[in-house]
Coordinates of N, CA and C in Angstrom, one line a residue:
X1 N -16.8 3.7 -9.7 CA -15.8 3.5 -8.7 C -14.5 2.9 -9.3
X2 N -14.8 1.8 -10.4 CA -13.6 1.4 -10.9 C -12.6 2.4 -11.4
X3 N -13.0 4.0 -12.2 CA -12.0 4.9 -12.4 C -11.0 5.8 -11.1
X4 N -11.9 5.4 -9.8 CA -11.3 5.5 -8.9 C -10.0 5.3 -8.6
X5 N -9.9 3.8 -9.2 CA -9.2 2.8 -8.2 C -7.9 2.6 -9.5
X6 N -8.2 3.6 -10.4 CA -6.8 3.1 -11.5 C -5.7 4.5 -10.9
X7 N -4.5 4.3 -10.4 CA -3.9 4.8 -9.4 C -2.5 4.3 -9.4
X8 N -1.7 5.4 -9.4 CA 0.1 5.3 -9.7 C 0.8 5.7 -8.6
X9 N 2.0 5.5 -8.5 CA 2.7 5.9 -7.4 C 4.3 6.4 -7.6
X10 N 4.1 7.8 -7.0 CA 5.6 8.5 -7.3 C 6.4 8.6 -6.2
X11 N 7.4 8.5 -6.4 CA 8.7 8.8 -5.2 C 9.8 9.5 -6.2
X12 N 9.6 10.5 -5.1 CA 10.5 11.7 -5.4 C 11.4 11.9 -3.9
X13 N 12.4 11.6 -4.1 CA 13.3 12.1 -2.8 C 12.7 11.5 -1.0
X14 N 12.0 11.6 -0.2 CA 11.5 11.0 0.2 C 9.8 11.3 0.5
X15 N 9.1 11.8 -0.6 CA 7.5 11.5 -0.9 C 7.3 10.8 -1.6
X16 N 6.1 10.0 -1.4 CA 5.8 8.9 -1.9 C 4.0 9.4 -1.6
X17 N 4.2 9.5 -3.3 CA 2.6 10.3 -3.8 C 2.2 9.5 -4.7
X18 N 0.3 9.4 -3.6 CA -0.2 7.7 -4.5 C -1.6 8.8 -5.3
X19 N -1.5 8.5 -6.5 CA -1.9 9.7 -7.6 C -3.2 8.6 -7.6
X20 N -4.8 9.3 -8.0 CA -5.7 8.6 -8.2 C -6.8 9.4 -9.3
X21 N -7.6 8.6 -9.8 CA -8.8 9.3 -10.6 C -8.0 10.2 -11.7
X22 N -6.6 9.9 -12.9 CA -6.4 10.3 -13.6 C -5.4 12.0 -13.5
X23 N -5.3 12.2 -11.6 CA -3.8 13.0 -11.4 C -5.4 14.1 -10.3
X24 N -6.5 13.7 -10.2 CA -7.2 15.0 -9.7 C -7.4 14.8 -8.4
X25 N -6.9 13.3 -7.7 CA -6.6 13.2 -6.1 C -4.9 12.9 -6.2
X26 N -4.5 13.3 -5.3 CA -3.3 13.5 -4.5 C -2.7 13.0 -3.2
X27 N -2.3 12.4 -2.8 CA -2.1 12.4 -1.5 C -0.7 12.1 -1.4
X28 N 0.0 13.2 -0.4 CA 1.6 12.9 -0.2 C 1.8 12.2 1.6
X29 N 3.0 11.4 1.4 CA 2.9 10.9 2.7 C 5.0 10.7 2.5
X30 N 5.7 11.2 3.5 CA 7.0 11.8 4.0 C 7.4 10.4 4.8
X31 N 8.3 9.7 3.6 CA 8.5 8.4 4.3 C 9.8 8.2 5.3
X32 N 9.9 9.5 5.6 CA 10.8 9.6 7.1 C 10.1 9.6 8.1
X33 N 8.8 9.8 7.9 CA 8.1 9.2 9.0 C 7.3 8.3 9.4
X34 N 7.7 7.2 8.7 CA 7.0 5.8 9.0 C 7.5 5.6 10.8
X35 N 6.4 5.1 11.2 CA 6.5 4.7 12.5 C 6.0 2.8 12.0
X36 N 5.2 3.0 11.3 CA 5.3 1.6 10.8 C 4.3 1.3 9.8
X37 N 4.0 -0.2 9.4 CA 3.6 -0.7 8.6 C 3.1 -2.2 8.6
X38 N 1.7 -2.4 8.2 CA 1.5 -3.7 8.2 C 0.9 -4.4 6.8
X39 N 1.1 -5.6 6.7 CA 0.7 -6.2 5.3 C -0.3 -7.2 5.8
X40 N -0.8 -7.4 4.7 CA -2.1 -8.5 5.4 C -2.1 -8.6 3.3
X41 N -2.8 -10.3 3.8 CA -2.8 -11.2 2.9 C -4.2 -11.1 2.5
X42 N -5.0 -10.8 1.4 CA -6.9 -11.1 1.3 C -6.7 -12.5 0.0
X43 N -7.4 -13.4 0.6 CA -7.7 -14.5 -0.4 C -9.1 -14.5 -0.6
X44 N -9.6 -14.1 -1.5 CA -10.9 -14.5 -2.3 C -11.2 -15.0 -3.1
X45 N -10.9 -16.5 -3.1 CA -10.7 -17.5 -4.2 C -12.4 -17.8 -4.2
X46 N -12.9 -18.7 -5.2 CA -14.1 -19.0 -5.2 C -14.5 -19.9 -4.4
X47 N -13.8 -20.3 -3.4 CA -14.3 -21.4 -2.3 C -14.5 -20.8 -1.6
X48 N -13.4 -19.7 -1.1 CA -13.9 -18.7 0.6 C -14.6 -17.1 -0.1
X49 N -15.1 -17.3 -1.4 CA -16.0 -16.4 -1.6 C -16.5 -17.0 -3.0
X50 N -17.4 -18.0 -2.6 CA -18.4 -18.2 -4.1 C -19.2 -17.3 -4.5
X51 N -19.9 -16.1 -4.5 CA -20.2 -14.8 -5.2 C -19.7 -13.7 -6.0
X52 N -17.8 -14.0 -5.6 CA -16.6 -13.5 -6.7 C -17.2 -13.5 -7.6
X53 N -17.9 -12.5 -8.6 CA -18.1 -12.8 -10.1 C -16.9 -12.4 -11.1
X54 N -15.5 -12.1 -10.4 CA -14.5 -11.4 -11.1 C -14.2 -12.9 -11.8
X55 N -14.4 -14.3 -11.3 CA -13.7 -15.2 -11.6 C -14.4 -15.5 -12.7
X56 N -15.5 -14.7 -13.6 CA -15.9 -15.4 -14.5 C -15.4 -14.2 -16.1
X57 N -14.9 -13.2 -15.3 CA -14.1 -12.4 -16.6 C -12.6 -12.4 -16.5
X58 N -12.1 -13.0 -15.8 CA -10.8 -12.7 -14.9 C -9.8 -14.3 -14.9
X59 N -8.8 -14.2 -15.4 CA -8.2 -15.6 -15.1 C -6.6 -14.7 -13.6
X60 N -6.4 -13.7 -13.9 CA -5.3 -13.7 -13.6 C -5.5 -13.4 -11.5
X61 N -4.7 -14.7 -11.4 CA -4.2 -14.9 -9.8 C -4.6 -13.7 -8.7
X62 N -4.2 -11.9 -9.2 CA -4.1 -11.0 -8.4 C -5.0 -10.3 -8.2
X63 N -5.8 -10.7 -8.8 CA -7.5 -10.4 -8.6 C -8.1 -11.2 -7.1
X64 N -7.7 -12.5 -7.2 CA -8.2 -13.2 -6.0 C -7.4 -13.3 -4.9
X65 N -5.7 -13.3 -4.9 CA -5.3 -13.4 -3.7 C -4.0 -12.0 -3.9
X66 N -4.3 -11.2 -3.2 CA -3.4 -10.0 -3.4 C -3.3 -9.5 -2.2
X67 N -2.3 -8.3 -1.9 CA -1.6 -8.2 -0.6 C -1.7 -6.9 -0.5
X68 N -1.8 -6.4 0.5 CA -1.8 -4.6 1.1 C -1.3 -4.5 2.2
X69 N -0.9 -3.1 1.7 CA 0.3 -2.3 3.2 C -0.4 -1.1 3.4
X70 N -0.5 -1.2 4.5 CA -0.8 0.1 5.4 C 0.3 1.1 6.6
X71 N 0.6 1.9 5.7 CA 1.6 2.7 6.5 C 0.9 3.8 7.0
X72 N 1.8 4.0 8.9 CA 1.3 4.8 9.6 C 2.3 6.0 9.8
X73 N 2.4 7.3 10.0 CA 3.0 8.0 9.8 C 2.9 8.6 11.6
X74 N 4.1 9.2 11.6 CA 3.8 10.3 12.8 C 2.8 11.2 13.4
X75 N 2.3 12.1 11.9 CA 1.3 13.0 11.8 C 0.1 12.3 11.7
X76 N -0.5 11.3 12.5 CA -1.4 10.5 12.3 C -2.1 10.4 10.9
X77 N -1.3 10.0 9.8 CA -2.0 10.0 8.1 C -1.8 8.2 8.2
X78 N -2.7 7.8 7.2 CA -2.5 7.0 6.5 C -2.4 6.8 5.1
X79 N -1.5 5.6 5.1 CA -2.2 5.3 3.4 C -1.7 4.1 3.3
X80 N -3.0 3.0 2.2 CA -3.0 2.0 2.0 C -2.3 1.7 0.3
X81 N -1.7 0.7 0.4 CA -1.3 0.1 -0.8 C -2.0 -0.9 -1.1
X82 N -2.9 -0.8 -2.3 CA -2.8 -2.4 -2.8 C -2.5 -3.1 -3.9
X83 N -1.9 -4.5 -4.0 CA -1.0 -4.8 -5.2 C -2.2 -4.9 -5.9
X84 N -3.8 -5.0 -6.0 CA -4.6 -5.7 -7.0 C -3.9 -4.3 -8.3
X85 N -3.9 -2.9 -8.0 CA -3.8 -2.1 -8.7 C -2.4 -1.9 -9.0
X86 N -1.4 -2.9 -9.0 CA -0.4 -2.3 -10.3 C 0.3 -3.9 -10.3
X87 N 1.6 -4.0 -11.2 CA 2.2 -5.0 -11.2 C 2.9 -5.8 -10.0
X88 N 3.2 -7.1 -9.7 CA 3.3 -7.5 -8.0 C 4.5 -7.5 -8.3
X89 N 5.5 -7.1 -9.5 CA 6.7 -6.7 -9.3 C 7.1 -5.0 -8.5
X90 N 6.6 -4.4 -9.1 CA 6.3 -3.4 -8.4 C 6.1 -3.1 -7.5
X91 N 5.3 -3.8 -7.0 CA 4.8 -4.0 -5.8 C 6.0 -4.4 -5.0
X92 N 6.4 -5.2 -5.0 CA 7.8 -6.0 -4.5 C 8.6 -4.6 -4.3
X93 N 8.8 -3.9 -5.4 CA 10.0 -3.2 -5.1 C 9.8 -1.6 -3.7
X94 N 8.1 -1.2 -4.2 CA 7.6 -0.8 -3.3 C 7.8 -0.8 -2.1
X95 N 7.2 -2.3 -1.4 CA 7.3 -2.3 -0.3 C 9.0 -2.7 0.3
X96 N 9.8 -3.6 -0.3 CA 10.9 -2.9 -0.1 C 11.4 -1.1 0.0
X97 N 11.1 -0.1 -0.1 CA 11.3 0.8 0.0 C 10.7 1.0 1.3
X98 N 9.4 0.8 1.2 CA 9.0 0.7 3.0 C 9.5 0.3 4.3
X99 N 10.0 -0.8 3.6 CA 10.8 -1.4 4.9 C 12.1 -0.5 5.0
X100 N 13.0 -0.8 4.1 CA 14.3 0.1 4.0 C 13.9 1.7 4.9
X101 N 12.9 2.2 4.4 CA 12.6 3.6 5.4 C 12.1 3.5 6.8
X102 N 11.1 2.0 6.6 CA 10.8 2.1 8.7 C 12.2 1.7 9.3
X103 N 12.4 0.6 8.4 CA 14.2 0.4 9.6 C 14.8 1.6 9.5
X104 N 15.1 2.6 8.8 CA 16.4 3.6 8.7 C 15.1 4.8 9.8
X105 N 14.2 5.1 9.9 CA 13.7 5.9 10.8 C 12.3 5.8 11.5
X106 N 12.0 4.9 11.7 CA 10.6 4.2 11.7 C 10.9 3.8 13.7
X107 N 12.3 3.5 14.0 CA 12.5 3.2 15.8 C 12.8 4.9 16.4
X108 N 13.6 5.7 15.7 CA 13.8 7.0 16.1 C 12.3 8.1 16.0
X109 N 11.7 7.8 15.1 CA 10.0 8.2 15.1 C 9.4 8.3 16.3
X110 N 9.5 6.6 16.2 CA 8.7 6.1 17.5 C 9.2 6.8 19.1
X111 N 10.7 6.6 19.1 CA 11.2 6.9 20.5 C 11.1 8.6 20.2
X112 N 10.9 9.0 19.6 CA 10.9 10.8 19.9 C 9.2 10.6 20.3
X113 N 7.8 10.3 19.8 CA 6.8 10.0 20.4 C 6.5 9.7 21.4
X114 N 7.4 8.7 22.0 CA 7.9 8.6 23.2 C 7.7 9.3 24.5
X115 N 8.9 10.4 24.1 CA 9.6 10.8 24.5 C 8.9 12.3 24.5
X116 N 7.9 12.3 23.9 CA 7.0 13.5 23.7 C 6.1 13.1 25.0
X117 N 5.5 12.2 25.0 CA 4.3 12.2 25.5 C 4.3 12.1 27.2

């Protein structure tokens, strides 16, 4: 499962393709259609999870307290980001991109949904 989870991310124009398992999963998601997005914080320090065994090969911070975004699209898709899998600078610049595309089309999404139903 760990070769699963080693996993890049491309943006080309507005897709944002989260590559997995060495290029043989795929998944594209059209960030004009963010309707939205949430982040949530997981802390699993060895107090609020003393069975972590990562803490006994692991010193570095983003193993135990790291952050994920889940963006929802129009076409009812998802996809999750999580920072444990790449640099939290990266990451940073990432989810800046997210927000920049829910604000610029993420309220017109929503009100044509709306406006559908």
């Amino acid at each position: 499962m760990a070769v699963w989870k080693f996993e890049h991310f491309e943006i080309s124009e507005d897709i944002l393709t989260k590559v997995n398992f060495g290029g043989l999963y795929r998944k594209d998601l059209n960030l004009r259609y963010i309707i939205k997005y949430k982040k949530k914080v997981t802390d699993m320090n060895h107090f609020r999870n003393p069975f972590n065994i990562i803490k006994l090969f692991c010193r570095d911070e983003k193993y135990f307290k790291f952050r994920t975004i889940k963006i929802y699209t129009t076409n009812n898709s998802t996809m999750v980001i999580n920072e444990k899998n790449m640099y939290s600078e990266d990451f940073k610049k990432l989810q800046h991109i997210i927000k920049t595309y829910q604000k610029q089309y993420g309220k017109r999404q929503h009100k044509m949904l709306l406006e559908n139903d």
